[in-house]
PDB file of C-alpha atoms in Angstrom:
ATOM      1  CA  MET A 414     132.899 129.628  74.292  1.00 65.00           C
ATOM      2  CA  ASN A 415     136.193 131.460  74.049  1.00 82.00           C
ATOM      3  CA  PRO A 416     137.574 130.876  70.522  1.00 82.00           C
ATOM      4  CA  LEU A 417     140.942 129.777  71.903  1.00 80.00           C
ATOM      5  CA  LEU A 418     139.337 127.266  74.257  1.00 83.00           C
ATOM      6  CA  LEU A 419     137.141 126.022  71.431  1.00 80.00           C
ATOM      7  CA  SER A 420     140.194 125.503  69.227  1.00 81.00           C
ATOM      8  CA  VAL A 421     141.979 123.582  71.982  1.00 78.00           C
ATOM      9  CA  PHE A 422     138.888 121.464  72.620  1.00 78.00           C
ATOM     10  CA  LEU A 423     138.490 120.630  68.942  1.00 76.00           C
ATOM     11  CA  ALA A 424     142.190 119.796  68.646  1.00 83.00           C
ATOM     12  CA  LEU A 425     142.009 117.461  71.643  1.00 83.00           C
ATOM     13  CA  LEU A 426     138.869 115.863  70.261  1.00 83.00           C
ATOM     14  CA  ALA A 427     140.587 115.287  66.940  1.00 91.00           C
ATOM     15  CA  ILE A 428     143.582 113.694  68.676  1.00 91.00           C
ATOM     16  CA  TYR A 429     141.279 111.467  70.733  1.00 90.00           C
ATOM     17  CA  ALA A 430     139.324 110.415  67.648  1.00 94.00           C
ATOM     18  CA  GLY A 431     142.555 109.694  65.795  1.00 95.00           C
ATOM     19  CA  LEU A 432     143.878 107.502  68.610  1.00 95.00           C
ATOM     20  CA  VAL A 433     140.612 105.561  68.824  1.00 96.00           C
ATOM     21  CA  TRP A 434     140.608 105.056  65.052  1.00 96.00           C
ATOM     22  CA  PHE A 435     144.221 103.842  65.174  1.00 95.00           C
ATOM     23  CA  ALA A 436     143.405 101.401  67.994  1.00 96.00           C
ATOM     24  CA  TRP A 437     140.368 100.092  66.127  1.00 96.00           C
ATOM     25  CA  THR A 438     142.196  99.584  62.828  1.00 97.00           C
ATOM     26  CA  THR A 439     145.146  97.948  64.620  1.00 97.00           C
ATOM     27  CA  GLN A 440     142.775  95.585  66.400  1.00 96.00           C
ATOM     28  CA  ARG A 441     141.190  94.556  63.089  1.00 97.00           C
ATOM     29  CA  LYS A 442     144.602  93.898  61.516  1.00 97.00           C
ATOM     30  CA  VAL A 443     145.767  91.920  64.547  1.00 97.00           C
ATOM     31  CA  GLU A 444     142.684  89.715  64.583  1.00 97.00           C
ATOM     32  CA  ARG A 445     143.105  88.956  60.886  1.00 97.00           C
ATOM     33  CA  LEU A 446     146.718  87.935  61.518  1.00 97.00           C
ATOM     34  CA  ALA A 447     145.959  85.812  64.589  1.00 98.00           C
ATOM     35  CA  PRO A 448     142.323  84.668  64.529  1.00 98.00           C
ATOM     36  CA  PRO A 449     140.779  82.239  67.047  1.00 98.00           C
ATOM     37  CA  GLU A 450     142.261  78.763  66.706  1.00 97.00           C
ATOM     38  CA  GLY A 451     139.724  76.767  68.697  1.00 98.00           C
ATOM     39  CA  ALA A 452     136.170  76.557  69.968  1.00 98.00           C
ATOM     40  CA  TYR A 453     134.002  78.299  72.558  1.00 98.00           C
ATOM     41  CA  VAL A 454     132.165  77.165  75.653  1.00 98.00           C
ATOM     42  CA  THR A 455     130.121  79.257  78.073  1.00 98.00           C
ATOM     43  CA  VAL A 456     130.556  78.529  81.771  1.00 98.00           C
ATOM     44  CA  GLN A 457     129.130  80.587  84.634  1.00 96.00           C
ATOM     45  CA  GLY A 458     127.884  83.043  82.013  1.00 97.00           C
ATOM     46  CA  VAL A 459     131.402  83.665  80.599  1.00 98.00           C
ATOM     47  CA  ARG A 460     132.291  82.686  77.025  1.00 98.00           C
ATOM     48  CA  LEU A 461     135.734  81.060  76.981  1.00 98.00           C
ATOM     49  CA  HIS A 462     137.875  80.304  73.969  1.00 98.00           C
ATOM     50  CA  TYR A 463     139.925  77.108  74.106  1.00 98.00           C
ATOM     51  CA  VAL A 464     142.015  74.931  71.819  1.00 98.00           C
ATOM     52  CA  GLU A 465     141.882  71.137  72.118  1.00 98.00           C
ATOM     53  CA  ARG A 466     144.158  68.581  70.479  1.00 98.00           C
ATOM     54  CA  GLY A 467     145.140  64.956  71.011  1.00 97.00           C
ATOM     55  CA  THR A 468     143.828  61.948  72.848  1.00 93.00           C
ATOM     56  CA  GLY A 469     145.134  59.814  75.673  1.00 90.00           C
ATOM     57  CA  PRO A 470     144.365  58.419  79.102  1.00 92.00           C
ATOM     58  CA  ARG A 471     145.388  61.699  80.754  1.00 96.00           C
ATOM     59  CA  THR A 472     144.367  65.289  80.081  1.00 98.00           C
ATOM     60  CA  VAL A 473     146.555  68.382  80.287  1.00 98.00           C
ATOM     61  CA  LEU A 474     145.007  71.828  80.899  1.00 98.00           C
ATOM     62  CA  CYS A 475     147.299  74.781  80.099  1.00 98.00           C
ATOM     63  CA  ILE A 476     146.799  78.258  81.598  1.00 99.00           C
ATOM     64  CA  HIS A 477     148.823  81.203  80.265  1.00 98.00           C
ATOM     65  CA  GLY A 478     150.147  84.218  82.143  1.00 98.00           C
ATOM     66  CA  LEU A 479     149.654  87.974  82.452  1.00 98.00           C
ATOM     67  CA  ALA A 480     149.148  89.827  79.146  1.00 96.00           C
ATOM     68  CA  GLY A 481     149.322  86.475  77.354  1.00 98.00           C
ATOM     69  CA  ASN A 482     146.971  84.192  75.485  1.00 98.00           C
ATOM     70  CA  ALA A 483     146.552  80.547  74.504  1.00 98.00           C
ATOM     71  CA  ARG A 484     149.066  80.863  71.663  1.00 98.00           C
ATOM     72  CA  HIS A 485     151.866  80.933  74.244  1.00 98.00           C
ATOM     73  CA  PHE A 486     151.175  77.184  74.565  1.00 98.00           C
ATOM     74  CA  THR A 487     149.678  76.331  71.171  1.00 98.00           C
ATOM     75  CA  ALA A 488     152.747  77.673  69.341  1.00 98.00           C
ATOM     76  CA  HIS A 489     155.041  74.794  70.307  1.00 98.00           C
ATOM     77  CA  VAL A 490     154.133  72.972  73.538  1.00 98.00           C
ATOM     78  CA  LEU A 491     150.749  71.730  72.316  1.00 98.00           C
ATOM     79  CA  ALA A 492     152.164  69.626  69.474  1.00 97.00           C
ATOM     80  CA  ARG A 493     154.771  68.123  71.786  1.00 98.00           C
ATOM     81  CA  LEU A 494     152.142  66.876  74.240  1.00 98.00           C
ATOM     82  CA  SER A 495     149.135  66.045  72.061  1.00 97.00           C
ATOM     83  CA  ALA A 496     150.635  62.785  70.795  1.00 93.00           C
ATOM     84  CA  ASP A 497     150.159  61.235  74.238  1.00 95.00           C
ATOM     85  CA  PHE A 498     147.666  63.476  76.060  1.00 98.00           C
ATOM     86  CA  ARG A 499     144.369  65.150  75.484  1.00 98.00           C
ATOM     87  CA  VAL A 500     145.511  68.774  75.709  1.00 98.00           C
ATOM     88  CA  VAL A 501     143.255  71.769  76.320  1.00 98.00           C
ATOM     89  CA  VAL A 502     144.701  75.295  76.205  1.00 98.00           C
ATOM     90  CA  VAL A 503     142.385  78.041  77.410  1.00 98.00           C
ATOM     91  CA  ASP A 504     142.395  81.806  77.010  1.00 98.00           C
ATOM     92  CA  ARG A 505     141.979  83.087  80.551  1.00 98.00           C
ATOM     93  CA  PRO A 506     138.908  85.333  81.033  1.00 97.00           C
ATOM     94  CA  GLY A 507     139.453  88.662  79.274  1.00 97.00           C
ATOM     95  CA  ALA A 508     142.548  87.429  77.438  1.00 98.00           C
ATOM     96  CA  GLY A 509     142.892  86.212  73.871  1.00 98.00           C
ATOM     97  CA  TYR A 510     139.383  85.568  72.610  1.00 98.00           C
ATOM     98  CA  SER A 511     137.693  84.871  75.958  1.00 98.00           C
ATOM     99  CA  ALA A 512     135.160  87.234  77.508  1.00 98.00           C
ATOM    100  CA  PRO A 513     136.083  88.943  80.784  1.00 97.00           C
ATOM    101  CA  LEU A 514     134.719  88.136  84.208  1.00 97.00           C
ATOM    102  CA  ALA A 515     132.073  90.500  85.532  1.00 92.00           C
ATOM    103  CA  ASP A 516     133.674  90.305  88.981  1.00 91.00           C
ATOM    104  CA  THR A 517     137.247  91.100  90.028  1.00 96.00           C
ATOM    105  CA  PRO A 518     139.411  88.462  88.294  1.00 98.00           C
ATOM    106  CA  THR A 519     141.486  87.319  91.252  1.00 98.00           C
ATOM    107  CA  PRO A 520     143.295  83.999  90.799  1.00 98.00           C
ATOM    108  CA  GLN A 521     140.609  82.468  93.017  1.00 98.00           C
ATOM    109  CA  ALA A 522     137.767  83.836  90.845  1.00 98.00           C
ATOM    110  CA  GLN A 523     139.466  82.619  87.670  1.00 98.00           C
ATOM    111  CA  ALA A 524     140.023  79.228  89.303  1.00 98.00           C
ATOM    112  CA  SER A 525     136.294  78.918  89.999  1.00 98.00           C
ATOM    113  CA  LEU A 526     135.598  79.532  86.321  1.00 98.00           C
ATOM    114  CA  LEU A 527     138.167  76.949  85.232  1.00 98.00           C
ATOM    115  CA  ALA A 528     136.716  74.385  87.635  1.00 98.00           C
ATOM    116  CA  ALA A 529     133.440  74.852  85.751  1.00 98.00           C
ATOM    117  CA  LEU A 530     135.349  74.503  82.459  1.00 98.00           C
ATOM    118  CA  ILE A 531     136.801  71.180  83.645  1.00 98.00           C
ATOM    119  CA  ASP A 532     133.282  69.961  84.313  1.00 98.00           C
ATOM    120  CA  ALA A 533     131.868  71.313  81.055  1.00 98.00           C
ATOM    121  CA  LEU A 534     134.562  69.657  78.916  1.00 98.00           C
ATOM    122  CA  ASP A 535     134.653  66.502  81.033  1.00 97.00           C
ATOM    123  CA  LEU A 536     138.358  66.798  81.783  1.00 97.00           C
ATOM    124  CA  GLU A 537     138.993  64.040  84.281  1.00 92.00           C
ATOM    125  CA  ARG A 538     141.423  65.377  86.915  1.00 97.00           C
ATOM    126  CA  PRO A 539     143.804  67.042  84.443  1.00 98.00           C
ATOM    127  CA  ILE A 540     147.462  67.814  84.894  1.00 98.00           C
ATOM    128  CA  VAL A 541     147.181  71.589  85.187  1.00 98.00           C
ATOM    129  CA  VAL A 542     150.045  73.521  83.626  1.00 99.00           C
ATOM    130  CA  GLY A 543     150.180  77.133  84.788  1.00 98.00           C
ATOM    131  CA  HIS A 544     152.655  79.714  83.469  1.00 98.00           C
ATOM    132  CA  SER A 545     153.367  82.941  85.399  1.00 98.00           C
ATOM    133  CA  LEU A 546     150.009  84.371  86.571  1.00 98.00           C
ATOM    134  CA  GLY A 547     148.513  81.155  85.210  1.00 98.00           C
ATOM    135  CA  GLY A 548     150.537  79.420  87.903  1.00 98.00           C
ATOM    136  CA  ALA A 549     148.696  81.378  90.601  1.00 98.00           C
ATOM    137  CA  VAL A 550     145.387  80.443  88.958  1.00 98.00           C
ATOM    138  CA  ALA A 551     146.457  76.779  88.837  1.00 98.00           C
ATOM    139  CA  LEU A 552     147.409  76.875  92.523  1.00 98.00           C
ATOM    140  CA  ALA A 553     144.060  78.475  93.391  1.00 98.00           C
ATOM    141  CA  LEU A 554     142.276  75.805  91.356  1.00 98.00           C
ATOM    142  CA  ALA A 555     144.102  72.990  93.165  1.00 98.00           C
ATOM    143  CA  SER A 556     143.539  74.607  96.565  1.00 98.00           C
ATOM    144  CA  ALA A 557     139.811  75.273  96.188  1.00 98.00           C
ATOM    145  CA  HIS A 558     138.935  72.297  93.962  1.00 98.00           C
ATOM    146  CA  PRO A 559     141.463  69.525  94.717  1.00 98.00           C
ATOM    147  CA  GLU A 560     139.056  66.848  93.526  1.00 97.00           C
ATOM    148  CA  ARG A 561     139.246  68.298  90.000  1.00 97.00           C
ATOM    149  CA  VAL A 562     143.048  68.404  89.700  1.00 98.00           C
ATOM    150  CA  GLY A 563     145.331  65.416  89.142  1.00 98.00           C
ATOM    151  CA  ALA A 564     148.660  67.230  89.357  1.00 98.00           C
ATOM    152  CA  LEU A 565     150.262  70.660  88.992  1.00 98.00           C
ATOM    153  CA  ALA A 566     153.085  71.424  86.537  1.00 98.00           C
ATOM    154  CA  LEU A 567     153.969  75.044  87.249  1.00 99.00           C
ATOM    155  CA  VAL A 568     156.184  76.946  84.819  1.00 99.00           C
ATOM    156  CA  ALA A 569     157.737  80.158  86.214  1.00 98.00           C
ATOM    157  CA  PRO A 570     154.662  80.516  88.439  1.00 98.00           C
ATOM    158  CA  LEU A 571     153.544  83.527  90.430  1.00 98.00           C
ATOM    159  CA  SER A 572     153.138  81.949  93.869  1.00 98.00           C
ATOM    160  CA  GLN A 573     153.899  84.740  96.353  1.00 98.00           C
ATOM    161  CA  ALA A 574     153.193  88.455  96.565  1.00 95.00           C
ATOM    162  CA  PRO A 575     156.028  89.961  94.472  1.00 89.00           C
ATOM    163  CA  ALA A 576     158.261  92.673  95.869  1.00 85.00           C
ATOM    164  CA  GLY A 577     156.953  95.080  93.244  1.00 89.00           C
ATOM    165  CA  VAL A 578     155.610  95.433  89.724  1.00 93.00           C
ATOM    166  CA  PRO A 579     158.189  94.724  87.005  1.00 91.00           C
ATOM    167  CA  SER A 580     159.106  97.941  85.209  1.00 90.00           C
ATOM    168  CA  VAL A 581     157.769  96.671  81.871  1.00 92.00           C
ATOM    169  CA  PHE A 582     154.311  96.324  83.454  1.00 95.00           C
ATOM    170  CA  ALA A 583     154.307  99.670  85.279  1.00 94.00           C
ATOM    171  CA  GLY A 584     151.919 101.151  82.713  1.00 94.00           C
ATOM    172  CA  LEU A 585     149.299  98.584  83.710  1.00 97.00           C
ATOM    173  CA  VAL A 586     148.973 100.015  87.224  1.00 97.00           C
ATOM    174  CA  LEU A 587     145.606 101.727  86.787  1.00 97.00           C
ATOM    175  CA  PRO A 588     143.135 101.292  89.678  1.00 94.00           C
ATOM    176  CA  SER A 589     140.198 102.748  87.725  1.00 95.00           C
ATOM    177  CA  ALA A 590     138.310 100.490  85.318  1.00 95.00           C
ATOM    178  CA  LEU A 591     137.243 103.563  83.338  1.00 95.00           C
ATOM    179  CA  MET A 592     140.848 104.708  83.007  1.00 96.00           C
ATOM    180  CA  ARG A 593     141.859 101.254  81.748  1.00 96.00           C
ATOM    181  CA  ARG A 594     139.293 101.506  78.961  1.00 95.00           C
ATOM    182  CA  VAL A 595     140.259 105.080  78.068  1.00 96.00           C
ATOM    183  CA  VAL A 596     143.986 104.314  77.990  1.00 97.00           C
ATOM    184  CA  GLY A 597     143.310 101.050  76.153  1.00 97.00           C
ATOM    185  CA  TRP A 598     141.525 102.867  73.348  1.00 97.00           C
ATOM    186  CA  THR A 599     143.955 105.792  73.141  1.00 96.00           C
ATOM    187  CA  LEU A 600     147.579 105.567  74.296  1.00 96.00           C
ATOM    188  CA  ALA A 601     148.060 101.853  74.930  1.00 96.00           C
ATOM    189  CA  VAL A 602     148.269 100.654  71.330  1.00 96.00           C
ATOM    190  CA  PRO A 603     150.745 103.230  69.943  1.00 96.00           C
ATOM    191  CA  LEU A 604     152.871 102.993  73.091  1.00 95.00           C
ATOM    192  CA  SER A 605     152.935  99.198  72.949  1.00 94.00           C
ATOM    193  CA  ILE A 606     154.137  99.413  69.348  1.00 94.00           C
ATOM    194  CA  ALA A 607     156.773 102.017  70.208  1.00 94.00           C
ATOM    195  CA  ARG A 608     158.079 100.049  73.219  1.00 94.00           C
ATOM    196  CA  ARG A 609     157.672  96.577  71.738  1.00 94.00           C
ATOM    197  CA  ASP A 610     161.374  95.735  71.325  1.00 94.00           C
ATOM    198  CA  GLU A 611     162.295  97.053  74.769  1.00 94.00           C
ATOM    199  CA  VAL A 612     159.476  95.189  76.522  1.00 96.00           C
ATOM    200  CA  LEU A 613     159.987  91.898  74.705  1.00 97.00           C
ATOM    201  CA  SER A 614     163.728  92.005  75.301  1.00 96.00           C
ATOM    202  CA  THR A 615     163.098  92.286  79.046  1.00 96.00           C
ATOM    203  CA  VAL A 616     160.298  89.722  79.212  1.00 98.00           C
ATOM    204  CA  PHE A 617     162.313  87.071  77.311  1.00 98.00           C
ATOM    205  CA  SER A 618     165.767  87.965  78.687  1.00 97.00           C
ATOM    206  CA  PRO A 619     168.346  86.449  78.703  1.00 98.00           C
ATOM    207  CA  GLU A 620     166.888  84.355  75.890  1.00 98.00           C
ATOM    208  CA  ALA A 621     166.148  85.709  72.432  1.00 97.00           C
ATOM    209  CA  VAL A 622     162.622  86.547  71.346  1.00 98.00           C
ATOM    210  CA  PRO A 623     161.490  83.737  69.004  1.00 97.00           C
ATOM    211  CA  ARG A 624     161.105  84.875  65.417  1.00 96.00           C
ATOM    212  CA  ASP A 625     157.588  83.466  65.241  1.00 97.00           C
ATOM    213  CA  PHE A 626     156.394  85.056  68.474  1.00 98.00           C
ATOM    214  CA  ALA A 627     154.400  87.859  66.849  1.00 97.00           C
ATOM    215  CA  VAL A 628     151.794  85.677  65.143  1.00 98.00           C
ATOM    216  CA  ARG A 629     152.325  82.021  66.032  1.00 98.00           C
ATOM    217  CA  GLY A 630     153.158  82.909  69.630  1.00 98.00           C
ATOM    218  CA  GLY A 631     150.289  85.384  69.924  1.00 98.00           C
ATOM    219  CA  GLY A 632     152.389  88.495  70.534  1.00 97.00           C
ATOM    220  CA  VAL A 633     150.293  90.683  68.242  1.00 97.00           C
ATOM    221  CA  LEU A 634     147.133  89.895  70.230  1.00 98.00           C
ATOM    222  CA  GLY A 635     148.525  92.057  73.020  1.00 95.00           C
ATOM    223  CA  MET A 636     148.206  95.113  70.767  1.00 95.00           C
ATOM    224  CA  ARG A 637     144.458  95.452  71.295  1.00 97.00           C
ATOM    225  CA  PRO A 638     142.546  97.729  73.677  1.00 97.00           C
ATOM    226  CA  SER A 639     140.822  94.755  75.300  1.00 96.00           C
ATOM    227  CA  ALA A 640     144.158  93.014  75.928  1.00 97.00           C
ATOM    228  CA  PHE A 641     145.544  96.072  77.687  1.00 97.00           C
ATOM    229  CA  ALA A 642     142.439  96.479  79.846  1.00 97.00           C
ATOM    230  CA  ALA A 643     142.425  92.774  80.754  1.00 97.00           C
ATOM    231  CA  ALA A 644     146.112  92.737  81.672  1.00 98.00           C
ATOM    232  CA  SER A 645     145.718  95.847  83.823  1.00 98.00           C
ATOM    233  CA  THR A 646     142.638  94.375  85.512  1.00 98.00           C
ATOM    234  CA  ASP A 647     144.470  91.095  86.186  1.00 98.00           C
ATOM    235  CA  LEU A 648     147.438  92.931  87.656  1.00 97.00           C
ATOM    236  CA  MET A 649     145.322  95.125  89.923  1.00 97.00           C
ATOM    237  CA  ALA A 650     143.292  92.096  91.090  1.00 97.00           C
ATOM    238  CA  THR A 651     146.376  90.142  92.148  1.00 97.00           C
ATOM    239  CA  THR A 652     147.042  92.074  95.341  1.00 96.00           C
ATOM    240  CA  PRO A 653     149.477  91.133  98.140  1.00 96.00           C
ATOM    241  CA  GLY A 654     146.484  90.206 100.313  1.00 97.00           C
ATOM    242  CA  VAL A 655     145.059  87.942  97.626  1.00 97.00           C
ATOM    243  CA  MET A 656     148.416  86.209  97.180  1.00 98.00           C
ATOM    244  CA  ALA A 657     148.958  85.851 100.935  1.00 97.00           C
ATOM    245  CA  ALA A 658     145.554  84.167 101.308  1.00 97.00           C
ATOM    246  CA  LEU A 659     146.402  81.840  98.434  1.00 98.00           C
ATOM    247  CA  ALA A 660     149.830  80.979  99.854  1.00 98.00           C
ATOM    248  CA  ALA A 661     148.249  79.995 103.177  1.00 97.00           C
ATOM    249  CA  SER A 662     146.549  77.091 101.371  1.00 97.00           C
ATOM    250  CA  TYR A 663     149.679  75.569  99.829  1.00 98.00           C
ATOM    251  CA  PRO A 664     150.493  73.164 102.699  1.00 97.00           C
ATOM    252  CA  THR A 665     147.094  71.487 102.158  1.00 96.00           C
ATOM    253  CA  LEU A 666     147.924  70.411  98.593  1.00 98.00           C
ATOM    254  CA  SER A 667     148.401  66.659  98.315  1.00 96.00           C
ATOM    255  CA  MET A 668     148.556  66.067  94.540  1.00 97.00           C
ATOM    256  CA  PRO A 669     151.921  65.849  92.712  1.00 98.00           C
ATOM    257  CA  VAL A 670     153.413  69.317  92.212  1.00 98.00           C
ATOM    258  CA  GLY A 671     156.365  70.200  90.006  1.00 98.00           C
ATOM    259  CA  VAL A 672     157.899  73.637  89.521  1.00 98.00           C
ATOM    260  CA  LEU A 673     160.123  74.711  86.611  1.00 98.00           C
ATOM    261  CA  TYR A 674     161.964  78.041  86.738  1.00 98.00           C
ATOM    262  CA  GLY A 675     164.480  79.855  84.589  1.00 98.00           C
ATOM    263  CA  SER A 676     167.528  80.737  86.664  1.00 98.00           C
ATOM    264  CA  HIS A 677     167.692  84.227  85.125  1.00 97.00           C
ATOM    265  CA  ASP A 678     163.988  85.139  85.063  1.00 98.00           C
ATOM    266  CA  ARG A 679     163.711  88.950  85.031  1.00 96.00           C
ATOM    267  CA  ILE A 680     159.942  89.158  85.543  1.00 97.00           C
ATOM    268  CA  LEU A 681     159.457  87.047  88.670  1.00 97.00           C
ATOM    269  CA  GLU A 682     162.144  86.414  91.290  1.00 96.00           C
ATOM    270  CA  PRO A 683     162.951  82.684  91.014  1.00 97.00           C
ATOM    271  CA  ARG A 684     164.103  82.203  94.592  1.00 96.00           C
ATOM    272  CA  LEU A 685     161.046  83.857  96.113  1.00 96.00           C
ATOM    273  CA  GLN A 686     158.479  82.422  93.714  1.00 98.00           C
ATOM    274  CA  GLY A 687     160.041  78.987  93.173  1.00 98.00           C
ATOM    275  CA  GLU A 688     162.065  77.991  96.214  1.00 97.00           C
ATOM    276  CA  ARG A 689     159.591  79.473  98.671  1.00 97.00           C
ATOM    277  CA  LEU A 690     156.763  77.543  97.025  1.00 98.00           C
ATOM    278  CA  VAL A 691     158.468  74.160  97.377  1.00 98.00           C
ATOM    279  CA  GLU A 692     159.166  74.976 101.020  1.00 97.00           C
ATOM    280  CA  GLN A 693     155.418  75.454 101.512  1.00 98.00           C
ATOM    281  CA  ILE A 694     154.558  72.226  99.660  1.00 97.00           C
ATOM    282  CA  PRO A 695     157.008  69.685 101.108  1.00 89.00           C
ATOM    283  CA  HIS A 696     156.476  67.057  98.405  1.00 95.00           C
ATOM    284  CA  ALA A 697     156.863  69.549  95.526  1.00 98.00           C
ATOM    285  CA  THR A 698     159.914  69.394  93.285  1.00 98.00           C
ATOM    286  CA  LEU A 699     161.839  72.273  91.712  1.00 98.00           C
ATOM    287  CA  GLU A 700     163.822  72.136  88.466  1.00 98.00           C
ATOM    288  CA  TRP A 701     165.968  74.862  86.946  1.00 98.00           C
ATOM    289  CA  VAL A 702     166.503  75.901  83.345  1.00 98.00           C
ATOM    290  CA  GLU A 703     170.040  77.234  83.437  1.00 97.00           C
ATOM    291  CA  MET A 704     170.229  80.702  81.869  1.00 96.00           C
ATOM    292  CA  GLY A 705     166.494  80.463  81.259  1.00 98.00           C
ATOM    293  CA  GLY A 706     164.207  83.479  81.322  1.00 98.00           C
ATOM    294  CA  HIS A 707     160.496  83.883  81.982  1.00 98.00           C
ATOM    295  CA  MET A 708     158.893  82.786  78.713  1.00 98.00           C
ATOM    296  CA  LEU A 709     159.847  79.125  78.894  1.00 98.00           C
ATOM    297  CA  PRO A 710     156.842  77.699  76.957  1.00 98.00           C
ATOM    298  CA  LEU A 711     158.037  79.686  73.937  1.00 98.00           C
ATOM    299  CA  THR A 712     161.822  79.478  74.365  1.00 98.00           C
ATOM    300  CA  VAL A 713     162.338  75.901  75.604  1.00 98.00           C
ATOM    301  CA  PRO A 714     159.161  74.010  74.614  1.00 98.00           C
ATOM    302  CA  ASP A 715     160.959  70.645  74.585  1.00 98.00           C
ATOM    303  CA  ARG A 716     162.036  71.140  78.192  1.00 98.00           C
ATOM    304  CA  VAL A 717     158.540  72.272  79.207  1.00 98.00           C
ATOM    305  CA  ALA A 718     156.917  69.267  77.531  1.00 98.00           C
ATOM    306  CA  SER A 719     159.433  66.911  79.167  1.00 98.00           C
ATOM    307  CA  PHE A 720     158.740  68.549  82.531  1.00 98.00           C
ATOM    308  CA  VAL A 721     154.980  68.046  82.123  1.00 98.00           C
ATOM    309  CA  ARG A 722     155.554  64.392  81.231  1.00 98.00           C
ATOM    310  CA  ASP A 723     157.694  63.917  84.323  1.00 98.00           C
ATOM    311  CA  VAL A 724     154.969  65.371  86.543  1.00 98.00           C
ATOM    312  CA  ALA A 725     152.364  63.186  84.823  1.00 97.00           C
ATOM    313  CA  ALA A 726     154.507  60.112  85.499  1.00 96.00           C
ATOM    314  CA  ARG A 727     154.102  60.725  89.237  1.00 95.00           C
ATOM    315  CA  LEU A 728     150.357  60.102  89.003  1.00 92.00           C
ATOM    316  CA  THR A 729     148.736  56.782  89.797  1.00 74.00           C
ATOM    317  CA  PRO A 730     148.115  54.947  86.492  1.00 67.00           C
ATOM    318  CA  MET A 731     144.609  55.356  85.107  1.00 55.00           C
ATOM    319  CA  PRO A 732     142.452  52.226  85.464  1.00 50.00           C
ATOM    320  CA  ILE A 733     141.883  50.293  82.227  1.00 48.00           C
ATOM    321  CA  ASP A 734     138.210  49.770  81.418  1.00 49.00           C
TER     322      ASP A 734
END
């Protein structure tokens, strides 16, 4: 081989090895800072991590959004609900400490997995709380498995095909699974660290990023190769066609449905995603958090918990044995 080409090849190899080493060491540090908080259950061959607290006549199942994890709910909302409800917060497949789906993780595919989780944990018709992409999964769950869902409490949900990908998520647009893994183990971690303040400012805007978001809120768990690959896979699986098919099922929903949106959400368009949804589900209700952004479970947990309680109050009382 030409000596110059050999030198270039060796230099590139050294850079690649250095990036992989950095990603690996960062992942180890992150997982020491924010280890699993709950237990594991395997459903449909997929190992899911979930956190369970509280007891009560009703159960609440919380589903987090894109590039998130269970800590988005366990940080503050969980404690506010567990005094009166049995609360289960799950890491969606591929996120947090849950294993990924072998198939394309559309909201419908994730909903099928969570229906099996409801059966495995004996969650009797839970109030399903879905945030952001978790809202689309919750809607898919209620549409395909209405007998397993008591009510929907949707927080800044993705309900329609968005007009485009938010700029902070543009780097996740990678159609190739191989490219997701390569980028995840090379550029994703240092770039996520370099752009952290910019991205978080946009995602939480106009609200401030909570001081405890990094660890208690699970922010650091996003700085892992697997988290990048899972978020990219989720984004690429949630196509306009997938969302259009899901939206066609909304008029069939008969359980109580509540929607909570921040008036100044910069990630999802509140009018399209919120108002359009309640037009498609005539009995659904829509509430606004004035000057609220997208990350409501972390910025206004009291309001989110109160909203969930209000939705739960619309259910028929549980029979007393």
